Amino acid sequence: QVQLVQSGGGFVQPGGSLRLSCAASGTAFSINDMGWYRQAPGKQRELVATITSGGRTNYADSVKGRFTISRDNAKNTVYLQMNSLKPEDTAVYYCNANVRPDGRLAWKNTWGQGTQVTVSS
């Protein structure tokens, strides 16, 4: 099994910055698309940003211009740089990736454990 391990969550005040990391661990595997989702209390989960294996990115309108998704394929890691944070960004953030262990035919959608981001004065 391939696991996604997240780090970088925490507490920041409005206008601050935070960077989330998500590293895939396992034996031998491939990673296709990766992305970040978030879910606030009482709200539905929403897609924040995605990045393909080729580096193409997409962002939710609510974070465009403030968040940047990137990946380091050599480290099997995806990042989310969050700038100009707002209280509305407060949520649990989840990493998502499409992974395939070497020798397998099917891709498997995999989730990280989630990390809390709180933006408050």
PDB file of C-alpha atoms in Angstrom:
ATOM      1  CA  GLN A   1       0.000   0.000   0.000  1.00  0.00           C
ATOM      2  CA  VAL A   2       1.042   3.575  -0.680  1.00  0.00           C
ATOM      3  CA  GLN A   3       0.445   6.064   2.100  1.00  0.00           C
ATOM      4  CA  LEU A   4       0.232   9.842   1.983  1.00  0.00           C
ATOM      5  CA  VAL A   5       1.658  11.599   5.029  1.00  0.00           C
ATOM      6  CA  GLN A   6       0.837  15.257   5.517  1.00  0.00           C
ATOM      7  CA  SER A   7       2.596  17.944   7.513  1.00  0.00           C
ATOM      8  CA  GLY A   8       2.640  21.707   7.892  1.00  0.00           C
ATOM      9  CA  GLY A   9      -0.725  22.548   9.370  1.00  0.00           C
ATOM     10  CA  GLY A  10      -1.136  24.947  12.230  1.00  0.00           C
ATOM     11  CA  PHE A  11      -2.465  28.238  13.502  1.00  0.00           C
ATOM     12  CA  VAL A  12      -1.857  31.543  11.719  1.00  0.00           C
ATOM     13  CA  GLN A  13      -3.370  34.990  11.818  1.00  0.00           C
ATOM     14  CA  PRO A  14      -5.098  36.584   8.831  1.00  0.00           C
ATOM     15  CA  GLY A  15      -2.635  37.640   6.178  1.00  0.00           C
ATOM     16  CA  GLY A  16      -0.131  35.033   7.219  1.00  0.00           C
ATOM     17  CA  SER A  17       1.365  32.195   5.235  1.00  0.00           C
ATOM     18  CA  LEU A  18       1.629  28.475   5.652  1.00  0.00           C
ATOM     19  CA  ARG A  19       2.982  25.621   3.575  1.00  0.00           C
ATOM     20  CA  LEU A  20       1.516  22.142   3.574  1.00  0.00           C
ATOM     21  CA  SER A  21       3.429  19.079   2.461  1.00  0.00           C
ATOM     22  CA  CYS A  22       2.253  15.642   1.454  1.00  0.00           C
ATOM     23  CA  ALA A  23       4.741  12.844   0.882  1.00  0.00           C
ATOM     24  CA  ALA A  24       3.900   9.496  -0.648  1.00  0.00           C
ATOM     25  CA  SER A  25       5.638   6.526   0.894  1.00  0.00           C
ATOM     26  CA  GLY A  26       5.809   2.895  -0.106  1.00  0.00           C
ATOM     27  CA  THR A  27       7.974   0.469  -1.995  1.00  0.00           C
ATOM     28  CA  ALA A  28       7.815   1.050  -5.737  1.00  0.00           C
ATOM     29  CA  PHE A  29       4.966   3.021  -7.211  1.00  0.00           C
ATOM     30  CA  SER A  30       3.886   5.669  -9.665  1.00  0.00           C
ATOM     31  CA  ILE A  31       1.948   8.848  -8.966  1.00  0.00           C
ATOM     32  CA  ASN A  32      -0.357  10.522 -11.414  1.00  0.00           C
ATOM     33  CA  ASP A  33      -2.476  13.529 -10.485  1.00  0.00           C
ATOM     34  CA  MET A  34      -2.249  15.033  -7.006  1.00  0.00           C
ATOM     35  CA  GLY A  35      -4.383  17.576  -5.256  1.00  0.00           C
ATOM     36  CA  TRP A  36      -5.491  19.308  -2.106  1.00  0.00           C
ATOM     37  CA  TYR A  37      -9.007  19.369  -0.677  1.00  0.00           C
ATOM     38  CA  ARG A  38     -10.402  21.037   2.408  1.00  0.00           C
ATOM     39  CA  GLN A  39     -13.455  20.722   4.590  1.00  0.00           C
ATOM     40  CA  ALA A  40     -14.664  23.273   7.120  1.00  0.00           C
ATOM     41  CA  PRO A  41     -17.078  22.394   9.943  1.00  0.00           C
ATOM     42  CA  GLY A  42     -20.599  22.181   8.610  1.00  0.00           C
ATOM     43  CA  LYS A  43     -19.411  22.562   5.037  1.00  0.00           C
ATOM     44  CA  GLN A  44     -18.941  20.170   2.165  1.00  0.00           C
ATOM     45  CA  ARG A  45     -15.484  19.162   1.097  1.00  0.00           C
ATOM     46  CA  GLU A  46     -14.143  21.264  -1.724  1.00  0.00           C
ATOM     47  CA  LEU A  47     -11.300  20.898  -4.140  1.00  0.00           C
ATOM     48  CA  VAL A  48      -8.600  23.491  -3.532  1.00  0.00           C
ATOM     49  CA  ALA A  49      -5.988  22.764  -6.187  1.00  0.00           C
ATOM     50  CA  THR A  50      -4.748  19.998  -8.443  1.00  0.00           C
ATOM     51  CA  ILE A  51      -1.542  19.312 -10.298  1.00  0.00           C
ATOM     52  CA  THR A  52      -0.868  16.694 -12.951  1.00  0.00           C
ATOM     53  CA  SER A  53       2.276  14.651 -13.339  1.00  0.00           C
ATOM     54  CA  GLY A  54       3.257  17.074 -16.085  1.00  0.00           C
ATOM     55  CA  GLY A  55       2.820  20.109 -13.861  1.00  0.00           C
ATOM     56  CA  ARG A  56      -0.499  21.460 -15.101  1.00  0.00           C
ATOM     57  CA  THR A  57      -2.409  23.155 -12.291  1.00  0.00           C
ATOM     58  CA  ASN A  58      -5.966  24.147 -11.484  1.00  0.00           C
ATOM     59  CA  TYR A  59      -7.277  26.183  -8.578  1.00  0.00           C
ATOM     60  CA  ALA A  60     -10.575  26.891  -6.914  1.00  0.00           C
ATOM     61  CA  ASP A  61     -11.699  30.453  -7.519  1.00  0.00           C
ATOM     62  CA  SER A  62     -11.576  31.153  -3.793  1.00  0.00           C
ATOM     63  CA  VAL A  63      -7.812  30.578  -3.625  1.00  0.00           C
ATOM     64  CA  LYS A  64      -6.589  31.794  -6.998  1.00  0.00           C
ATOM     65  CA  GLY A  65      -3.785  34.282  -6.630  1.00  0.00           C
ATOM     66  CA  ARG A  66      -3.146  33.275  -3.026  1.00  0.00           C
ATOM     67  CA  PHE A  67      -2.338  29.551  -3.078  1.00  0.00           C
ATOM     68  CA  THR A  68       0.246  27.724  -5.158  1.00  0.00           C
ATOM     69  CA  ILE A  69       0.411  23.980  -5.659  1.00  0.00           C
ATOM     70  CA  SER A  70       3.683  22.365  -6.666  1.00  0.00           C
ATOM     71  CA  ARG A  71       5.322  18.965  -6.652  1.00  0.00           C
ATOM     72  CA  ASP A  72       8.740  17.407  -6.420  1.00  0.00           C
ATOM     73  CA  ASN A  73       8.564  14.121  -8.280  1.00  0.00           C
ATOM     74  CA  ALA A  74      11.993  13.027  -7.043  1.00  0.00           C
ATOM     75  CA  LYS A  75      10.691  13.269  -3.475  1.00  0.00           C
ATOM     76  CA  ASN A  76       7.182  12.018  -4.270  1.00  0.00           C
ATOM     77  CA  THR A  77       5.879  15.116  -2.551  1.00  0.00           C
ATOM     78  CA  VAL A  78       3.228  17.710  -3.300  1.00  0.00           C
ATOM     79  CA  TYR A  79       3.103  21.108  -1.617  1.00  0.00           C
ATOM     80  CA  LEU A  80       0.520  23.784  -1.056  1.00  0.00           C
ATOM     81  CA  GLN A  81       1.885  27.250  -0.401  1.00  0.00           C
ATOM     82  CA  MET A  82      -0.834  29.364   1.190  1.00  0.00           C
ATOM     83  CA  ASN A  83      -0.379  33.125   1.309  1.00  0.00           C
ATOM     84  CA  SER A  84      -2.659  35.963   2.388  1.00  0.00           C
ATOM     85  CA  LEU A  85      -4.650  33.555   4.489  1.00  0.00           C
ATOM     86  CA  LYS A  86      -8.188  34.447   5.482  1.00  0.00           C
ATOM     87  CA  PRO A  87     -10.409  33.147   8.285  1.00  0.00           C
ATOM     88  CA  GLU A  88     -12.511  31.515   5.575  1.00  0.00           C
ATOM     89  CA  ASP A  89      -9.533  29.281   4.786  1.00  0.00           C
ATOM     90  CA  THR A  90      -9.907  27.561   8.154  1.00  0.00           C
ATOM     91  CA  ALA A  91     -10.502  23.878   7.483  1.00  0.00           C
ATOM     92  CA  VAL A  92      -9.027  20.431   7.586  1.00  0.00           C
ATOM     93  CA  TYR A  93      -6.874  20.043   4.504  1.00  0.00           C
ATOM     94  CA  TYR A  94      -6.492  16.678   2.819  1.00  0.00           C
ATOM     95  CA  CYS A  95      -3.926  15.555   0.300  1.00  0.00           C
ATOM     96  CA  ASN A  96      -5.132  13.355  -2.519  1.00  0.00           C
ATOM     97  CA  ALA A  97      -3.221  11.380  -5.114  1.00  0.00           C
ATOM     98  CA  ASN A  98      -3.777   8.802  -7.784  1.00  0.00           C
ATOM     99  CA  VAL A  99      -1.194   6.077  -7.199  1.00  0.00           C
ATOM    100  CA  ARG A 100      -0.274   2.760  -8.793  1.00  0.00           C
ATOM    101  CA  PRO A 101       2.147   0.270  -7.251  1.00  0.00           C
ATOM    102  CA  ASP A 102       4.626  -1.080  -9.766  1.00  0.00           C
ATOM    103  CA  GLY A 103       3.302  -4.189 -11.437  1.00  0.00           C
ATOM    104  CA  ARG A 104      -0.326  -3.270 -10.854  1.00  0.00           C
ATOM    105  CA  LEU A 105      -2.776  -2.365 -13.590  1.00  0.00           C
ATOM    106  CA  ALA A 106      -5.176  -0.119 -11.716  1.00  0.00           C
ATOM    107  CA  TRP A 107      -4.680   3.317 -10.259  1.00  0.00           C
ATOM    108  CA  LYS A 108      -5.933   3.879  -6.719  1.00  0.00           C
ATOM    109  CA  ASN A 109      -7.215   7.120  -5.313  1.00  0.00           C
ATOM    110  CA  THR A 110      -5.476   7.702  -1.982  1.00  0.00           C
ATOM    111  CA  TRP A 111      -5.994  10.243   0.799  1.00  0.00           C
ATOM    112  CA  GLY A 112      -3.720  11.726   3.409  1.00  0.00           C
ATOM    113  CA  GLN A 113      -4.675  11.826   7.066  1.00  0.00           C
ATOM    114  CA  GLY A 114      -5.705  15.476   7.038  1.00  0.00           C
ATOM    115  CA  THR A 115      -4.199  18.452   8.811  1.00  0.00           C
ATOM    116  CA  GLN A 116      -5.902  21.348  10.568  1.00  0.00           C
ATOM    117  CA  VAL A 117      -5.342  24.884   9.320  1.00  0.00           C
ATOM    118  CA  THR A 118      -6.775  27.613  11.529  1.00  0.00           C
ATOM    119  CA  VAL A 119      -6.714  31.264  10.500  1.00  0.00           C
ATOM    120  CA  SER A 120      -7.775  33.579  13.298  1.00  0.00           C
ATOM    121  CA  SER A 121      -6.809  36.736  15.140  1.00  0.00           C
TER     122      SER A 121
END
